[in-house]
Coordinates of C-alpha atoms in Angstrom, one line a residue:
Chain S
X1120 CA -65.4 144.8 -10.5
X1121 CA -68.9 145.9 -9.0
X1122 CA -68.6 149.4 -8.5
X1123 CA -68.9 150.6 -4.9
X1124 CA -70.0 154.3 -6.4
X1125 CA -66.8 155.8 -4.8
X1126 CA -65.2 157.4 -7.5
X1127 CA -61.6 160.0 -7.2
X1128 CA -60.8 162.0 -10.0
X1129 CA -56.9 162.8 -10.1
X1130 CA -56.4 165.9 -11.9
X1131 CA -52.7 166.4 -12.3
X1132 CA -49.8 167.9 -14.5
X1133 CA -45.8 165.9 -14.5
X1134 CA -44.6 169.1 -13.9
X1135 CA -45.6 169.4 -10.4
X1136 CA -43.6 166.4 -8.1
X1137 CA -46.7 166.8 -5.2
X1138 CA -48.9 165.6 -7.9
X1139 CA -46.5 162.7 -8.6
X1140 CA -46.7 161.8 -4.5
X1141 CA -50.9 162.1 -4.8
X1142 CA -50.4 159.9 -7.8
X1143 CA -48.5 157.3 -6.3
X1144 CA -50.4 156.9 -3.2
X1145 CA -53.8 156.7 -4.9
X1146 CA -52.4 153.9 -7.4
X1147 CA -51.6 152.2 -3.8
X1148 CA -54.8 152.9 -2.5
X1149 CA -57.4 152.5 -5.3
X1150 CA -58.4 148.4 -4.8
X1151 CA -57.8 148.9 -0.9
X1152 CA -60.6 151.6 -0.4
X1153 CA -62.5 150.6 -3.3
X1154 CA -62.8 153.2 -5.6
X1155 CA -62.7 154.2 -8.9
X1156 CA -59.4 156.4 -9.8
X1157 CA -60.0 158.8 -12.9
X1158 CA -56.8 159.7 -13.7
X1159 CA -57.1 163.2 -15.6
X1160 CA -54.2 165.0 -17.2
X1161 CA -54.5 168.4 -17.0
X1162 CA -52.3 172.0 -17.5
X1163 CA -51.0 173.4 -14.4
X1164 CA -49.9 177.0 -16.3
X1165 CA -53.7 176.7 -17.0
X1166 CA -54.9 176.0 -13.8
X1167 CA -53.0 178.7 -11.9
X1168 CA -53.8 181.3 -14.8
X1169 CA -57.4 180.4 -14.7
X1170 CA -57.5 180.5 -11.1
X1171 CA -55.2 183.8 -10.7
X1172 CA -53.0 182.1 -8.4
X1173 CA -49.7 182.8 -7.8
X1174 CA -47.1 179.7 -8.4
X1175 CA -45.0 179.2 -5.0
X1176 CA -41.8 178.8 -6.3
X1177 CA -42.1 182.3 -7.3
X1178 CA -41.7 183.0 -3.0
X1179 CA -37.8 182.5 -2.2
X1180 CA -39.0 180.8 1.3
X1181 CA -41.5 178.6 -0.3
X1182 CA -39.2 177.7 -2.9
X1183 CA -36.5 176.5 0.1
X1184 CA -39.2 174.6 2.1
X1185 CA -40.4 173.1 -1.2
X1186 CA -37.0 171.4 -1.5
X1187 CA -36.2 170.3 1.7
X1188 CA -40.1 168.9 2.0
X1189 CA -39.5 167.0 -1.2
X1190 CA -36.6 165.4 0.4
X1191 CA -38.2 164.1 3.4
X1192 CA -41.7 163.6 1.6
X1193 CA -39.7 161.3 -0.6
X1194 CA -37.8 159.3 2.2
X1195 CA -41.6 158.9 3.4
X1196 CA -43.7 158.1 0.9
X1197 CA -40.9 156.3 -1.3
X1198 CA -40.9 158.3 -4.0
X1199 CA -37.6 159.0 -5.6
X1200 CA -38.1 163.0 -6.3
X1201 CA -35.2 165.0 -6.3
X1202 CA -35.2 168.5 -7.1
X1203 CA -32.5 169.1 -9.7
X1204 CA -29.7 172.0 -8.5
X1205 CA -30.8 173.3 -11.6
X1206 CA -34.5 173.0 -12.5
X1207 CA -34.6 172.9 -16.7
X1208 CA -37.6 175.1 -16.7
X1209 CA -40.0 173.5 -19.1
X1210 CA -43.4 174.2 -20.4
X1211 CA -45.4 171.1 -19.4
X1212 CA -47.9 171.2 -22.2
X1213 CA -45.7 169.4 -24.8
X1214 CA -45.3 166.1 -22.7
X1215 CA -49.4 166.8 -21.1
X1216 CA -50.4 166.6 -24.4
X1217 CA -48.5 163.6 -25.0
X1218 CA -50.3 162.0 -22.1
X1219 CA -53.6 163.0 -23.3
X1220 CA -52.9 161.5 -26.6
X1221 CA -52.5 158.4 -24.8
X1222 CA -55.6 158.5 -23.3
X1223 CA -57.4 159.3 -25.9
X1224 CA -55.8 155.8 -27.9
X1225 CA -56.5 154.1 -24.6
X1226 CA -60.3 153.5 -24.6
X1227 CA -60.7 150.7 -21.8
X1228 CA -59.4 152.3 -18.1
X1229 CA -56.4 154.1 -18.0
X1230 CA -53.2 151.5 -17.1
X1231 CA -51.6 153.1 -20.0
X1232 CA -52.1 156.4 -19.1
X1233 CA -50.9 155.5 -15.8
X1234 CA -47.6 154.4 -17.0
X1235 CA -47.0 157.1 -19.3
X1236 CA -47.0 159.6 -16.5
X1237 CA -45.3 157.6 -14.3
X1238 CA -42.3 157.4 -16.8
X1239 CA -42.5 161.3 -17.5
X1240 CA -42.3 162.0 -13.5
X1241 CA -39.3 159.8 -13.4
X1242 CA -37.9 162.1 -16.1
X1243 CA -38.4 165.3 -14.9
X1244 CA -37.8 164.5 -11.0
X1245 CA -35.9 161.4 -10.9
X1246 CA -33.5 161.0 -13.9
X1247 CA -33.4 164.6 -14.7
X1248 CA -33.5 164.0 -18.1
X1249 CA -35.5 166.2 -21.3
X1250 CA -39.7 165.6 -21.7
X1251 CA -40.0 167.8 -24.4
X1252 CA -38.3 166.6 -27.8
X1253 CA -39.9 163.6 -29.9
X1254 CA -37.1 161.0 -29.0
X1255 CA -37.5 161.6 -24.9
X1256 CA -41.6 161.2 -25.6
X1257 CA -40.6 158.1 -28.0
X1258 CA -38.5 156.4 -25.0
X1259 CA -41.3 156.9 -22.6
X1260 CA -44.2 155.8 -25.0
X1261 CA -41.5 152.5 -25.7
X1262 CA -40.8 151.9 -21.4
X1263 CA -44.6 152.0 -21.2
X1264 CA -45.2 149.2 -23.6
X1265 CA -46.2 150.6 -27.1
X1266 CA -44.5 149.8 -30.3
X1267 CA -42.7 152.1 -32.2
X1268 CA -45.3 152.8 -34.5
X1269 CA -47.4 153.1 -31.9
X1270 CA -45.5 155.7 -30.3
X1271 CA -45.2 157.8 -34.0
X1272 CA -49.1 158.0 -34.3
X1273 CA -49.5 159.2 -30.5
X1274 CA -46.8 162.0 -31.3
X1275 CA -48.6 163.0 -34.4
X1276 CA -51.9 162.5 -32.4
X1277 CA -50.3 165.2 -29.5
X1278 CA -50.0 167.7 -32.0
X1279 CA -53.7 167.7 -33.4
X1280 CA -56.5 169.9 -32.6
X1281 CA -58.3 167.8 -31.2
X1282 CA -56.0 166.9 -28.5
X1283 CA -54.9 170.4 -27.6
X1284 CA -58.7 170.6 -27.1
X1285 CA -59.1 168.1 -24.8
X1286 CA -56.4 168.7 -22.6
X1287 CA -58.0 172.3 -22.4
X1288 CA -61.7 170.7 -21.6
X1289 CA -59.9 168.3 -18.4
X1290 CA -58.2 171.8 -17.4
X1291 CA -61.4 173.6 -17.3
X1292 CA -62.8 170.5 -16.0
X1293 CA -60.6 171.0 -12.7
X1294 CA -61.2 174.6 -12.7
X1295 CA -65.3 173.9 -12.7
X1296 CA -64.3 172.5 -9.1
X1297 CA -62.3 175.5 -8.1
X1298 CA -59.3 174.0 -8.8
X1299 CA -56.9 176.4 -7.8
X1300 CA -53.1 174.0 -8.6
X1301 CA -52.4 170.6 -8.9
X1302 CA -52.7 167.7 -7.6
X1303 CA -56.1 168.5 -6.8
X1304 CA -58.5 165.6 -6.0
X1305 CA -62.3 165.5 -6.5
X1306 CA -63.9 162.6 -3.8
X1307 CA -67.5 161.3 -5.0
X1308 CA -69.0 159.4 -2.5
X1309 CA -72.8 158.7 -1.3
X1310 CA -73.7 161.3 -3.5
X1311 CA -71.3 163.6 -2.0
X1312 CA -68.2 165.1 -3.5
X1313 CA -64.9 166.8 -1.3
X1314 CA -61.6 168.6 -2.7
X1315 CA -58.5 168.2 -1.9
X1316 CA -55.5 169.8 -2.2
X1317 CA -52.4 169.0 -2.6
X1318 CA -50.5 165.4 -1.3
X1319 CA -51.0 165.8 2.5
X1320 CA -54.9 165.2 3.3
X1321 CA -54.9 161.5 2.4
X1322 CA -55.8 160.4 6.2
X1323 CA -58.6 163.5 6.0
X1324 CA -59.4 162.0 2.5
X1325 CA -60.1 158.3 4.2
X1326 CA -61.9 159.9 7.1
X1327 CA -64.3 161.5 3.9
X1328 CA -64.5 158.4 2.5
X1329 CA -65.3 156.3 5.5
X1330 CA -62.0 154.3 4.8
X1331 CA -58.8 153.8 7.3
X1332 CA -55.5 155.1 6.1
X1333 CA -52.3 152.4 7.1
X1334 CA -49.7 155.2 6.1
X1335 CA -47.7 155.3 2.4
X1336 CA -46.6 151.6 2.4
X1337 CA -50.7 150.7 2.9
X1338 CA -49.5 146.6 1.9
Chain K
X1285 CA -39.1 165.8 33.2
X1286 CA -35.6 164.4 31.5
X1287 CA -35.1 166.3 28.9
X1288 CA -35.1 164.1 25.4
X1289 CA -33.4 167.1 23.5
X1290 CA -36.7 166.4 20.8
X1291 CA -37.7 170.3 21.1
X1292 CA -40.4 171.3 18.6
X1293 CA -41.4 175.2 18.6
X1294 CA -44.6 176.0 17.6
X1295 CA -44.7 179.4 15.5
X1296 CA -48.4 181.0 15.9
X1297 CA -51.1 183.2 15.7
X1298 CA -54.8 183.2 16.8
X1299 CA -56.0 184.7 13.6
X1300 CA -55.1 181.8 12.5
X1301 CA -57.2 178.9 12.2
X1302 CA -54.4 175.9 10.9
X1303 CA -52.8 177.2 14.2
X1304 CA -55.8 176.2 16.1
X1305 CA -55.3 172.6 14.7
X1306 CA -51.5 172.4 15.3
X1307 CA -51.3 173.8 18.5
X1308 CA -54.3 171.4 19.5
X1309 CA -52.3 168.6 18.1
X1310 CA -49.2 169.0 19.5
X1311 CA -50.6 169.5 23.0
X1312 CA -52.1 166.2 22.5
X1313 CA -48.8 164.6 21.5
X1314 CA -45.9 166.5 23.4
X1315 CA -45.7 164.0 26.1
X1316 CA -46.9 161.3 24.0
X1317 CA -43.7 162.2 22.0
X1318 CA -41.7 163.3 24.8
X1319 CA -41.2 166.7 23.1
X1320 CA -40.4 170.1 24.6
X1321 CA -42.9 172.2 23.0
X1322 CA -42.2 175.6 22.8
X1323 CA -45.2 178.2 22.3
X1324 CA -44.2 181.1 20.3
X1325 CA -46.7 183.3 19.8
X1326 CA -46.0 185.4 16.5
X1327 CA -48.0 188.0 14.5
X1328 CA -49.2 186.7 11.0
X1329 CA -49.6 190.0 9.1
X1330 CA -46.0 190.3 10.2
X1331 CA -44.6 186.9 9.0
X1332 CA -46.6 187.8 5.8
X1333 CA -44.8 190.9 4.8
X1334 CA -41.6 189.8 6.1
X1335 CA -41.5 186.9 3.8
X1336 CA -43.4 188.6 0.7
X1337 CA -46.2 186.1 1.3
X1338 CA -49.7 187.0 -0.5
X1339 CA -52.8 185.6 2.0
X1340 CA -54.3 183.0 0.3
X1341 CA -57.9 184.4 1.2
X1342 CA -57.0 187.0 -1.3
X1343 CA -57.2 184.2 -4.2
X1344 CA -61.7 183.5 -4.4
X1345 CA -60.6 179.8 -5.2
X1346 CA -58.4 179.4 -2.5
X1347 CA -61.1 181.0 0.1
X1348 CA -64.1 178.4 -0.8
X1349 CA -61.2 175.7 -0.1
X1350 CA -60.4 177.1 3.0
X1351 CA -63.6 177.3 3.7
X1352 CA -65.1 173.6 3.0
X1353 CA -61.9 172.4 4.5
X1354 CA -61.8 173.4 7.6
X1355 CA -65.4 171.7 8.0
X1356 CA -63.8 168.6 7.6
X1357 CA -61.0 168.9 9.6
X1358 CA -62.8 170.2 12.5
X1359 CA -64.6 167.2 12.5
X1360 CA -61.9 164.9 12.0
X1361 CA -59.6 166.7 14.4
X1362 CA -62.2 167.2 17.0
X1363 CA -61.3 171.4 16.8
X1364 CA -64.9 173.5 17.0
X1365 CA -63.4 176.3 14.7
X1366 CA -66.4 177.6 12.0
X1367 CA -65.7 180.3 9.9
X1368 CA -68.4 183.1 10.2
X1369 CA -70.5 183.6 7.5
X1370 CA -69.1 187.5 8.4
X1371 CA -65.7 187.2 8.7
X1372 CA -65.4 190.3 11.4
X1373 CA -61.5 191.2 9.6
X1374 CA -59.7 192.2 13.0
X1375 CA -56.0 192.4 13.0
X1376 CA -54.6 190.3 15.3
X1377 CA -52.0 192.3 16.6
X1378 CA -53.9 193.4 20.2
X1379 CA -54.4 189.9 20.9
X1380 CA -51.1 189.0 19.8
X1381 CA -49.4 191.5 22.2
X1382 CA -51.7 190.0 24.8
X1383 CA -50.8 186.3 24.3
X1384 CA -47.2 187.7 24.6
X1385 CA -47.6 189.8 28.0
X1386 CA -48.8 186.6 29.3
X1387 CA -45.9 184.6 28.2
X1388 CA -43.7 187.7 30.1
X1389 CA -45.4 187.2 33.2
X1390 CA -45.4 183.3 33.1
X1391 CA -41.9 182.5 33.7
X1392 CA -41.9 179.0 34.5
X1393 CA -43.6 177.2 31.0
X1394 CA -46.6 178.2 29.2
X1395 CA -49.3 176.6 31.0
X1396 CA -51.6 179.7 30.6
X1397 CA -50.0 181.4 27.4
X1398 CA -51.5 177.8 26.2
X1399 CA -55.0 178.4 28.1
X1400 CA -55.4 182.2 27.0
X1401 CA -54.4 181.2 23.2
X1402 CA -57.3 178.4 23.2
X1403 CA -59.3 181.5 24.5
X1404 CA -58.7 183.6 22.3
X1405 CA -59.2 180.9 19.6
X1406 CA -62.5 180.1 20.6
X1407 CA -63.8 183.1 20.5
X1408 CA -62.3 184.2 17.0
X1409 CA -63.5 181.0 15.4
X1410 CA -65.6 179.2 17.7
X1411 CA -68.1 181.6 19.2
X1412 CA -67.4 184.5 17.1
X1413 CA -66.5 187.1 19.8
X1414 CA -64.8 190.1 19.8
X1415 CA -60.9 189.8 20.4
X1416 CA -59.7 193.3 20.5
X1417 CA -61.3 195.3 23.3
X1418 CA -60.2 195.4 26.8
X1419 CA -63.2 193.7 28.3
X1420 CA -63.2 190.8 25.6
X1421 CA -59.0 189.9 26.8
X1422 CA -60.0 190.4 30.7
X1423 CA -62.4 187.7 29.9
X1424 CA -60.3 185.5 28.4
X1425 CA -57.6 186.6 31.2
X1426 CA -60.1 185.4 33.7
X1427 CA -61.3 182.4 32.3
X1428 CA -58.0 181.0 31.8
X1429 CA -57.0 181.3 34.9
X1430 CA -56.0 184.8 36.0
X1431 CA -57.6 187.1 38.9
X1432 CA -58.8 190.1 37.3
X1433 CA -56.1 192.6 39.3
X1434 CA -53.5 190.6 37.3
X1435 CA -55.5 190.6 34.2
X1436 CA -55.2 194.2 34.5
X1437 CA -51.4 194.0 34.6
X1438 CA -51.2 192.3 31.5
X1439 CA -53.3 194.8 29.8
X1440 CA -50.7 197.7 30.9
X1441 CA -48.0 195.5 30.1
X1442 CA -49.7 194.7 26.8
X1443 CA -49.1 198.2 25.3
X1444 CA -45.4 198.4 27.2
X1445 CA -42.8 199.1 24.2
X1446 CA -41.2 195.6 25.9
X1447 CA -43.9 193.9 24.7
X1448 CA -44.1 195.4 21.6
X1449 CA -40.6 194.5 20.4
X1450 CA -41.4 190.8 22.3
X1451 CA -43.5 190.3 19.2
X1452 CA -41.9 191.6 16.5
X1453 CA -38.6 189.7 18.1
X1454 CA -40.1 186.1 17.9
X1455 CA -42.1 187.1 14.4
X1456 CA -38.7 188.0 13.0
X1457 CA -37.0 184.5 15.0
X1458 CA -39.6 182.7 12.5
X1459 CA -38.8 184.9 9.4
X1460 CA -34.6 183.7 10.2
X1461 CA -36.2 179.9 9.5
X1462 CA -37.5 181.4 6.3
X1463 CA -41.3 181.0 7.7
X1464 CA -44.0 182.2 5.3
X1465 CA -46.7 181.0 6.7
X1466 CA -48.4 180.6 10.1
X1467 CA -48.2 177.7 11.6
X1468 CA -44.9 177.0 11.2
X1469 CA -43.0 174.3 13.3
X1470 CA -40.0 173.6 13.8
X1471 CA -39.0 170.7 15.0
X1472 CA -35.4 169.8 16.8
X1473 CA -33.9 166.4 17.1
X1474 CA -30.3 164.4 17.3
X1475 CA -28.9 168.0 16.2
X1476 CA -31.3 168.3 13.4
X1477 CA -33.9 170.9 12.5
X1478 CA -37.0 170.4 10.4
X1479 CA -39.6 173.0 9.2
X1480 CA -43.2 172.5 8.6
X1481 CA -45.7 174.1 7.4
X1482 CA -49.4 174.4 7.9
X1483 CA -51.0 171.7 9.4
X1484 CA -51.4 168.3 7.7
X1485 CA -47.8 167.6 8.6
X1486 CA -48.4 165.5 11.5
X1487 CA -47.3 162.1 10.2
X1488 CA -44.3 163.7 8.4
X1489 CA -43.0 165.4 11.6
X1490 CA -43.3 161.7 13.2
X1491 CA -41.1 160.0 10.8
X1492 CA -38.9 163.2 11.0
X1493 CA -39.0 162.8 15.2
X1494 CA -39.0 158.7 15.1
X1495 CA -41.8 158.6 16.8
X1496 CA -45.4 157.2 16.0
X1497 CA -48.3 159.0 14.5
X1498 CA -51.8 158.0 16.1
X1499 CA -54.1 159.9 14.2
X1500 CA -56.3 163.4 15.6
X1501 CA -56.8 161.4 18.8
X1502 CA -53.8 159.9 20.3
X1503 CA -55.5 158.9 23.6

């Protein structure tokens, strides 16, 4: 691929379903406008403490729009996120790790990476099921395409220094751009950059790039 | 006009710039749609403690976005709203009370509570005028429309107790759809309500109507 210089840096977290939605459409999107997509794992309880913003669902009415957005947002975009009648409340830095462990095995592009998330989203916001304990991380690493033994070295991988570092470095990365929650997208083009927040400025996003938007189903 | 029974009510406030966009959009689209839309002018500091909402230009992160962002979408949605390098901070409650004595006289639609709220808008984020003393609303009074005997009327009936509780009636008519925000839009159709917030909703309120979304510039 020649690059076009057009580059979108995904900074998200599995934790949050908008990002999952951002995610999505800029898989759908990436060879029809032309641009690089950086995918980039990053903390969301880091982002919003580094930022000193408040997380919505701590709002009852943003909590209630929240769910009946996701609903339709879903229908829309075909995205199968449900929210759960009971949301396990899980620290996301256990399974974020994970994903950054995959990208740091993953040196050419990020396809693994890509899938990885993808199964952890299903997880937490599809299937409801756990994205914490080794076994749930050893039957996404496994639906994603590594081995087994694979799988052990990116869990003991996860745990190292190292990674914990990283995942750290993409967070402050995000808050460098005055990242302020997640999904938050960084637009590089003709020497220009533009934030976005959120999974609702994708039309505003092609008007930046200079590229048409044809809706979620763009194929 | 046959009424469609699609009814979409328009929760505002002119110190409010993403009400700017909306209202501009939906005027665009109401007949394009074959909508009732129904102006409610509301009072945003109201709507905020009602709903135990923090202002987002309280967060220093969330203020750059703002900020950069509404660049963008004023060129992409064709709205001349620039935020001052000196935000002037004026509540928007005199305005507010205006905008609704208006609406009171105006029985029959809201032809001119629509022309006095673009007004009012262009001055608060488009020129950068005052919005609060007499002489500032008699202009807006008279440019939309009004002689200035009757812009005097509205001016006494501005400060009326009616008035007054007009306001705090339709601000608390948004608070019962659990409204945190301003805009915020409900939308009515085949005996089903949706609520949307803020202004890059557009699309989604389309699917939710079952009608077509032609981008900023429908005509």
């Amino acid at each position: 691929m020649i690059s076009s210089g057009k580059v979108i840096k995904l900074f998200y977290d599995i934790s949050s379903p908008y990002s999952w939605l951002a995610f999505e459409v800029l898989c759908r999107y990436k060879n029809i406008w032309n641009v690089e997509l950086k995918l980039k794992p990053a903390y969301l309880a880091g982002v919003m403490y580094g930022s000193g913003n408040q997380p919505p669902v701590l709002n009852p009415s943003k909590l209630l729009y929240m769910t009946s957005d996701l609903t339709l947002l879903s229908q829309y975009f075909g995205v199968p996120m449900y929210r759960p009648s009971k949301l396990i409340k899980k620290d996301s830095v256990i399974p974020m790790r994970f994903v950054t462990a995959v990208a740091e095995k993953e040196k050419d592009g990020d396809d693994l990476v890509e899938k990885v998330s993808r199964e952890l989203w299903k997880r937490m916001w599809s299937t409801h099921q756990d994205i914490v304990q080794p076994a749930s991380l050893t039957e996404v690493g496994i639906k994603a395409g590594f081995s087994a033994n694979e799988v052990d070295d990116i869990l003991i991988l996860a745990k190292s220094q190292q990674i914990k570092d990283r995942l750290t470095s993409i967070t402050n990365e995000a808050l460098k751009y005055k990242c302020f929650g997640l999904p938050f997208i960084v637009v590089q083009v003709d020497g220009k950059a533009g934030v976005f927040f959120g999974s609702d400025r994708f039309e505003l996003m092609a008007y930046f790039l200079g590229e048409k938007w044809f809706g979620p189903h763009p194929t």
